Amino acid sequence: MRAIAVINQKGGVGKTTISINLASAMANRGYRTLLVDMDPQSHCAVGLAVPEEQIEHSMFDVMIGQARGEPLRITEILWKISERFELAPSTIDLATFETQTTGQPDRENALRNILAQIRNEFDYVIIDCPPSVGLLTFNALRAATDVVVPVEMGYFSLHGLSKQLDTLNALSQQCPERVNVMVLASMYDIRTKMAREILAELRKHFSSRMFKTVINFNTKLKEAASLGQPISEYDPASKGFKDFLALADELVGSDTQTHKAELVNTLQTRLKSISASADELLASIKEPKMSIEPEQPRTTLEQKLADFYGARQVNGSVVFSALYPRAQAVHIAGDFNGWKPEQTPLEKVGDNGNWQIKMPLDKGTYRYRLVVDGQWQQDPYNEMTEMNPFGDFNSILNVQ
Ligand SMILES: Nc1ncnc2c1ncn2[C@@H]1O[C@H](COP(=O)(O)OP(=O)(O)O)[C@@H](O)[C@H]1O
Ligand SMILES: [Mg+2]
């Protein structure tokens, strides 16, 4: 059995999308596959239409049971998604695992011990991790034979990359095991010159530590998730599904290679060199140029909108700007104001229906939505989104 952990402490880089669809592709290829959701936000259940209110036992119960020496077998909590594809869902209480197991010996090995019990029942276990590096991610790291680090193909995502890898590295100091760590290009938009340049640079620097397969940006993947289906069911003819079959095949094929590599690479040294590569890579890429290829030109109007609306950083602040000519009131709600829109109205600027607000925001990743005349919606000018537990999309903003 191989256990593949999908880890990146940043939200919105495609972890859950990759976990769900890689698991489904593995099952499609004939492997007995288990998807383990280690994120208390339980996005795997949302993305696979498993009704949250009907989840009686979750990874929370299995993990707590294991840490306290009152084990509940993981097979007791599984939901069958399709032939050979099972989900071990999480629930929000998994967030309390760390505080509830304080002082329990071996709590960082809970997942590893849980998976050891089903070693012969599954060929592949895919572990979706939370966007943080706490005890849950550490459990995944210790249980994994392979780690997939999705990297979203944008200049700003590279900025955080070496820091993220450093953190993974720090965690791995306490991981005696040998693990195969690989970087995966995610949400790749071939139409943008910058994405193509970044991919070429990534390949140069990460070489054999990077998957040949790239996960392209594909709106079908988003649609599939919002309907609670893996892409294999929603649109098996899509490019999205082909990408995940290719990823599955590459992982399966890397089996023997991996074992050879494991002899010389501990997780720690591997991560160190990946992290150094990320720094070098960043230094080698100059200003981000958000140019769109001439073969797929945007209309002048579209370009104007892309230039002037959305969220952008200006001298330590972020300006949110949106076009709503008929709106009476536009507010914003996000983790920066406790999701209370009434506190933060946008101001109407000029007569064209442009609404704006400038907010000082510290470095970090934020989720937000716009509230237009009482209607909650994602920011139509921000392509970065993430599904929330209500099945809607939050807009994502990375302040650097
Ligand atoms: N390859 C892709 N193409 C298009 N949209 C994607 C792709 N990967 C992820 N998304 C969308 O981006 C958002 C964040 O992805 P998600 O998998 O939830 O990231 P994470 O689990 O890292 O937070 C979601 O709305 C998802 O549908
Ligand atoms: Mg996720």
mmCIF file with all atom_site columns, N, CA and C and ligand atoms in Angstrom, residues 10-18 43 128-129 131 186-188 215-219 221-222 225 367 385-387 393, ligand 1:
data_model
loop_
_atom_site.group_PDB
_atom_site.id
_atom_site.type_symbol
_atom_site.label_atom_id
_atom_site.label_alt_id
_atom_site.label_comp_id
_atom_site.label_asym_id
_atom_site.label_entity_id
_atom_site.label_seq_id
_atom_site.pdbx_PDB_ins_code
_atom_site.Cartn_x
_atom_site.Cartn_y
_atom_site.Cartn_z
_atom_site.occupancy
_atom_site.B_iso_or_equiv
_atom_site.pdbx_formal_charge
_atom_site.auth_seq_id
_atom_site.auth_comp_id
_atom_site.auth_asym_id
_atom_site.auth_atom_id
_atom_site.pdbx_PDB_model_num
ATOM   1   N N   . LYS A 1 10  ? -0.730  26.406 2.296   1.00 0.00 ? 10  LYS A N   1
ATOM   2   C CA  . LYS A 1 10  ? -1.514  27.478 1.724   1.00 0.00 ? 10  LYS A CA  1
ATOM   3   C C   . LYS A 1 10  ? -2.874  26.939 1.285   1.00 0.00 ? 10  LYS A C   1
ATOM   4   N N   . GLY A 1 11  ? -3.922  27.728 1.484   1.00 0.00 ? 11  GLY A N   1
ATOM   5   C CA  . GLY A 1 11  ? -5.239  27.316 1.009   1.00 0.00 ? 11  GLY A CA  1
ATOM   6   C C   . GLY A 1 11  ? -5.396  27.675 -0.457  1.00 0.00 ? 11  GLY A C   1
ATOM   7   N N   . GLY A 1 12  ? -6.319  27.019 -1.129  1.00 0.00 ? 12  GLY A N   1
ATOM   8   C CA  . GLY A 1 12  ? -6.665  27.399 -2.495  1.00 0.00 ? 12  GLY A CA  1
ATOM   9   C C   . GLY A 1 12  ? -5.633  27.045 -3.546  1.00 0.00 ? 12  GLY A C   1
ATOM   10  N N   . VAL A 1 13  ? -4.729  26.113 -3.261  1.00 0.00 ? 13  VAL A N   1
ATOM   11  C CA  . VAL A 1 13  ? -3.738  25.742 -4.271  1.00 0.00 ? 13  VAL A CA  1
ATOM   12  C C   . VAL A 1 13  ? -4.143  24.489 -5.047  1.00 0.00 ? 13  VAL A C   1
ATOM   13  N N   . GLY A 1 14  ? -5.273  23.914 -4.666  1.00 0.00 ? 14  GLY A N   1
ATOM   14  C CA  . GLY A 1 14  ? -5.773  22.748 -5.406  1.00 0.00 ? 14  GLY A CA  1
ATOM   15  C C   . GLY A 1 14  ? -5.634  21.419 -4.687  1.00 0.00 ? 14  GLY A C   1
ATOM   16  N N   . LYS A 1 15  ? -5.296  21.440 -3.385  1.00 0.00 ? 15  LYS A N   1
ATOM   17  C CA  . LYS A 1 15  ? -5.107  20.179 -2.645  1.00 0.00 ? 15  LYS A CA  1
ATOM   18  C C   . LYS A 1 15  ? -6.325  19.262 -2.734  1.00 0.00 ? 15  LYS A C   1
ATOM   19  N N   . THR A 1 16  ? -7.478  19.825 -2.390  1.00 0.00 ? 16  THR A N   1
ATOM   20  C CA  . THR A 1 16  ? -8.674  18.977 -2.328  1.00 0.00 ? 16  THR A CA  1
ATOM   21  C C   . THR A 1 16  ? -9.077  18.492 -3.716  1.00 0.00 ? 16  THR A C   1
ATOM   22  N N   . THR A 1 17  ? -8.976  19.376 -4.696  1.00 0.00 ? 17  THR A N   1
ATOM   23  C CA  . THR A 1 17  ? -9.300  19.001 -6.075  1.00 0.00 ? 17  THR A CA  1
ATOM   24  C C   . THR A 1 17  ? -8.386  17.863 -6.526  1.00 0.00 ? 17  THR A C   1
ATOM   25  N N   . ILE A 1 18  ? -7.120  17.980 -6.203  1.00 0.00 ? 18  ILE A N   1
ATOM   26  C CA  . ILE A 1 18  ? -6.155  16.950 -6.581  1.00 0.00 ? 18  ILE A CA  1
ATOM   27  C C   . ILE A 1 18  ? -6.438  15.647 -5.828  1.00 0.00 ? 18  ILE A C   1
ATOM   28  N N   . HIS A 1 43  ? -13.883 19.343 3.136   1.00 0.00 ? 43  HIS A N   1
ATOM   29  C CA  . HIS A 1 43  ? -14.193 19.665 1.743   1.00 0.00 ? 43  HIS A CA  1
ATOM   30  C C   . HIS A 1 43  ? -14.320 18.428 0.852   1.00 0.00 ? 43  HIS A C   1
ATOM   31  N N   . ASP A 1 128 ? -5.848  14.058 2.041   1.00 0.00 ? 128 ASP A N   1
ATOM   32  C CA  . ASP A 1 128 ? -6.025  15.499 1.815   1.00 0.00 ? 128 ASP A CA  1
ATOM   33  C C   . ASP A 1 128 ? -5.742  16.222 3.132   1.00 0.00 ? 128 ASP A C   1
ATOM   34  N N   . CYS A 1 129 ? -4.869  17.228 3.092   1.00 0.00 ? 129 CYS A N   1
ATOM   35  C CA  . CYS A 1 129 ? -4.429  17.875 4.331   1.00 0.00 ? 129 CYS A CA  1
ATOM   36  C C   . CYS A 1 129 ? -5.010  19.275 4.482   1.00 0.00 ? 129 CYS A C   1
ATOM   37  N N   . PRO A 1 131 ? -4.940  23.394 5.320   1.00 0.00 ? 131 PRO A N   1
ATOM   38  C CA  . PRO A 1 131 ? -3.978  24.423 4.902   1.00 0.00 ? 131 PRO A CA  1
ATOM   39  C C   . PRO A 1 131 ? -3.194  24.964 6.099   1.00 0.00 ? 131 PRO A C   1
ATOM   40  N N   . SER A 1 186 ? -0.020  23.068 -10.450 1.00 0.00 ? 186 SER A N   1
ATOM   41  C CA  . SER A 1 186 ? -1.479  23.010 -10.340 1.00 0.00 ? 186 SER A CA  1
ATOM   42  C C   . SER A 1 186 ? -2.094  24.274 -10.933 1.00 0.00 ? 186 SER A C   1
ATOM   43  N N   . MET A 1 187 ? -3.315  24.148 -11.448 1.00 0.00 ? 187 MET A N   1
ATOM   44  C CA  . MET A 1 187 ? -4.058  25.293 -12.012 1.00 0.00 ? 187 MET A CA  1
ATOM   45  C C   . MET A 1 187 ? -3.229  26.018 -13.070 1.00 0.00 ? 187 MET A C   1
ATOM   46  N N   . TYR A 1 188 ? -2.621  25.241 -13.940 1.00 0.00 ? 188 TYR A N   1
ATOM   47  C CA  . TYR A 1 188 ? -1.745  25.788 -14.972 1.00 0.00 ? 188 TYR A CA  1
ATOM   48  C C   . TYR A 1 188 ? -2.591  26.336 -16.123 1.00 0.00 ? 188 TYR A C   1
ATOM   49  N N   . ILE A 1 215 ? -1.367  19.740 -13.777 1.00 0.00 ? 215 ILE A N   1
ATOM   50  C CA  . ILE A 1 215 ? -2.824  19.851 -13.667 1.00 0.00 ? 215 ILE A CA  1
ATOM   51  C C   . ILE A 1 215 ? -3.225  21.217 -14.238 1.00 0.00 ? 215 ILE A C   1
ATOM   52  N N   . ASN A 1 216 ? -3.863  21.174 -15.372 1.00 0.00 ? 216 ASN A N   1
ATOM   53  C CA  . ASN A 1 216 ? -4.271  22.411 -16.037 1.00 0.00 ? 216 ASN A CA  1
ATOM   54  C C   . ASN A 1 216 ? -5.436  23.070 -15.330 1.00 0.00 ? 216 ASN A C   1
ATOM   55  N N   . PHE A 1 217 ? -5.515  24.375 -15.496 1.00 0.00 ? 217 PHE A N   1
ATOM   56  C CA  . PHE A 1 217 ? -6.717  25.061 -15.039 1.00 0.00 ? 217 PHE A CA  1
ATOM   57  C C   . PHE A 1 217 ? -7.863  24.597 -15.929 1.00 0.00 ? 217 PHE A C   1
ATOM   58  N N   . ASN A 1 218 ? -8.928  24.108 -15.304 1.00 0.00 ? 218 ASN A N   1
ATOM   59  C CA  . ASN A 1 218 ? -10.035 23.573 -16.082 1.00 0.00 ? 218 ASN A CA  1
ATOM   60  C C   . ASN A 1 218 ? -11.324 23.835 -15.294 1.00 0.00 ? 218 ASN A C   1
ATOM   61  N N   . THR A 1 219 ? -12.180 24.666 -15.864 1.00 0.00 ? 219 THR A N   1
ATOM   62  C CA  . THR A 1 219 ? -13.382 25.051 -15.096 1.00 0.00 ? 219 THR A CA  1
ATOM   63  C C   . THR A 1 219 ? -14.278 23.850 -14.824 1.00 0.00 ? 219 THR A C   1
ATOM   64  N N   . LEU A 1 221 ? -13.412 21.178 -13.543 1.00 0.00 ? 221 LEU A N   1
ATOM   65  C CA  . LEU A 1 221 ? -13.051 20.640 -12.234 1.00 0.00 ? 221 LEU A CA  1
ATOM   66  C C   . LEU A 1 221 ? -13.836 21.356 -11.143 1.00 0.00 ? 221 LEU A C   1
ATOM   67  N N   . LYS A 1 222 ? -13.995 22.646 -11.324 1.00 0.00 ? 222 LYS A N   1
ATOM   68  C CA  . LYS A 1 222 ? -14.741 23.450 -10.364 1.00 0.00 ? 222 LYS A CA  1
ATOM   69  C C   . LYS A 1 222 ? -16.233 23.082 -10.417 1.00 0.00 ? 222 LYS A C   1
ATOM   70  N N   . ALA A 1 225 ? -16.864 19.756 -8.760  1.00 0.00 ? 225 ALA A N   1
ATOM   71  C CA  . ALA A 1 225 ? -16.852 19.833 -7.295  1.00 0.00 ? 225 ALA A CA  1
ATOM   72  C C   . ALA A 1 225 ? -18.150 20.444 -6.780  1.00 0.00 ? 225 ALA A C   1
ATOM   73  N N   . ARG A 1 367 ? -9.990  34.949 2.866   1.00 0.00 ? 367 ARG A N   1
ATOM   74  C CA  . ARG A 1 367 ? -11.166 34.540 2.110   1.00 0.00 ? 367 ARG A CA  1
ATOM   75  C C   . ARG A 1 367 ? -12.208 35.630 2.270   1.00 0.00 ? 367 ARG A C   1
ATOM   76  N N   . THR A 1 385 ? -10.705 31.143 -6.237  1.00 0.00 ? 385 THR A N   1
ATOM   77  C CA  . THR A 1 385 ? -11.846 30.870 -5.380  1.00 0.00 ? 385 THR A CA  1
ATOM   78  C C   . THR A 1 385 ? -11.661 29.535 -4.683  1.00 0.00 ? 385 THR A C   1
ATOM   79  N N   . GLU A 1 386 ? -12.494 29.339 -3.679  1.00 0.00 ? 386 GLU A N   1
ATOM   80  C CA  . GLU A 1 386 ? -12.445 28.081 -2.947  1.00 0.00 ? 386 GLU A CA  1
ATOM   81  C C   . GLU A 1 386 ? -13.868 27.791 -2.502  1.00 0.00 ? 386 GLU A C   1
ATOM   82  N N   . MET A 1 387 ? -14.263 26.550 -2.597  1.00 0.00 ? 387 MET A N   1
ATOM   83  C CA  . MET A 1 387 ? -15.632 26.235 -2.195  1.00 0.00 ? 387 MET A CA  1
ATOM   84  C C   . MET A 1 387 ? -15.756 26.304 -0.678  1.00 0.00 ? 387 MET A C   1
ATOM   85  N N   . PHE A 1 393 ? -18.803 29.703 -3.443  1.00 0.00 ? 393 PHE A N   1
ATOM   86  C CA  . PHE A 1 393 ? -17.373 29.956 -3.581  1.00 0.00 ? 393 PHE A CA  1
ATOM   87  C C   . PHE A 1 393 ? -16.955 31.211 -2.821  1.00 0.00 ? 393 PHE A C   1
HETATM 88  N N1  . LIG B 2 .   ? -7.108  22.721 -11.905 1.00 0.00 ? 1   LIG B N1  1
HETATM 89  C C1  . LIG B 2 .   ? -8.097  23.527 -11.529 1.00 0.00 ? 1   LIG B C1  1
HETATM 90  N N2  . LIG B 2 .   ? -8.825  24.190 -12.466 1.00 0.00 ? 1   LIG B N2  1
HETATM 91  C C2  . LIG B 2 .   ? -9.820  25.021 -12.088 1.00 0.00 ? 1   LIG B C2  1
HETATM 92  N N3  . LIG B 2 .   ? -10.168 25.258 -10.812 1.00 0.00 ? 1   LIG B N3  1
HETATM 93  C C3  . LIG B 2 .   ? -9.482  24.629 -9.848  1.00 0.00 ? 1   LIG B C3  1
HETATM 94  C C4  . LIG B 2 .   ? -8.420  23.732 -10.150 1.00 0.00 ? 1   LIG B C4  1
HETATM 95  N N4  . LIG B 2 .   ? -7.917  23.258 -8.984  1.00 0.00 ? 1   LIG B N4  1
HETATM 96  C C5  . LIG B 2 .   ? -8.640  23.832 -8.014  1.00 0.00 ? 1   LIG B C5  1
HETATM 97  N N5  . LIG B 2 .   ? -9.579  24.657 -8.523  1.00 0.00 ? 1   LIG B N5  1
HETATM 98  C C6  . LIG B 2 .   ? -10.519 25.499 -7.784  1.00 0.00 ? 1   LIG B C6  1
HETATM 99  O O1  . LIG B 2 .   ? -9.766  26.343 -6.926  1.00 0.00 ? 1   LIG B O1  1
HETATM 100 C C7  . LIG B 2 .   ? -10.356 26.416 -5.648  1.00 0.00 ? 1   LIG B C7  1
HETATM 101 C C8  . LIG B 2 .   ? -9.396  25.930 -4.586  1.00 0.00 ? 1   LIG B C8  1
HETATM 102 O O2  . LIG B 2 .   ? -9.088  24.560 -4.829  1.00 0.00 ? 1   LIG B O2  1
HETATM 103 P P1  . LIG B 2 .   ? -9.003  23.473 -3.659  1.00 0.00 ? 1   LIG B P1  1
HETATM 104 O O3  . LIG B 2 .   ? -8.773  22.172 -4.303  1.00 0.00 ? 1   LIG B O3  1
HETATM 105 O O4  . LIG B 2 .   ? -10.173 23.571 -2.744  1.00 0.00 ? 1   LIG B O4  1
HETATM 106 O O5  . LIG B 2 .   ? -7.688  23.984 -2.917  1.00 0.00 ? 1   LIG B O5  1
HETATM 107 P P2  . LIG B 2 .   ? -7.151  23.665 -1.424  1.00 0.00 ? 1   LIG B P2  1
HETATM 108 O O6  . LIG B 2 .   ? -7.701  22.337 -1.021  1.00 0.00 ? 1   LIG B O6  1
HETATM 109 O O7  . LIG B 2 .   ? -5.666  23.684 -1.577  1.00 0.00 ? 1   LIG B O7  1
HETATM 110 O O8  . LIG B 2 .   ? -7.637  24.777 -0.557  1.00 0.00 ? 1   LIG B O8  1
HETATM 111 C C9  . LIG B 2 .   ? -11.633 25.606 -5.738  1.00 0.00 ? 1   LIG B C9  1
HETATM 112 O O9  . LIG B 2 .   ? -12.681 26.478 -6.047  1.00 0.00 ? 1   LIG B O9  1
HETATM 113 C C10 . LIG B 2 .   ? -11.380 24.652 -6.871  1.00 0.00 ? 1   LIG B C10 1
HETATM 114 O O10 . LIG B 2 .   ? -12.588 24.280 -7.523  1.00 0.00 ? 1   LIG B O10 1
#
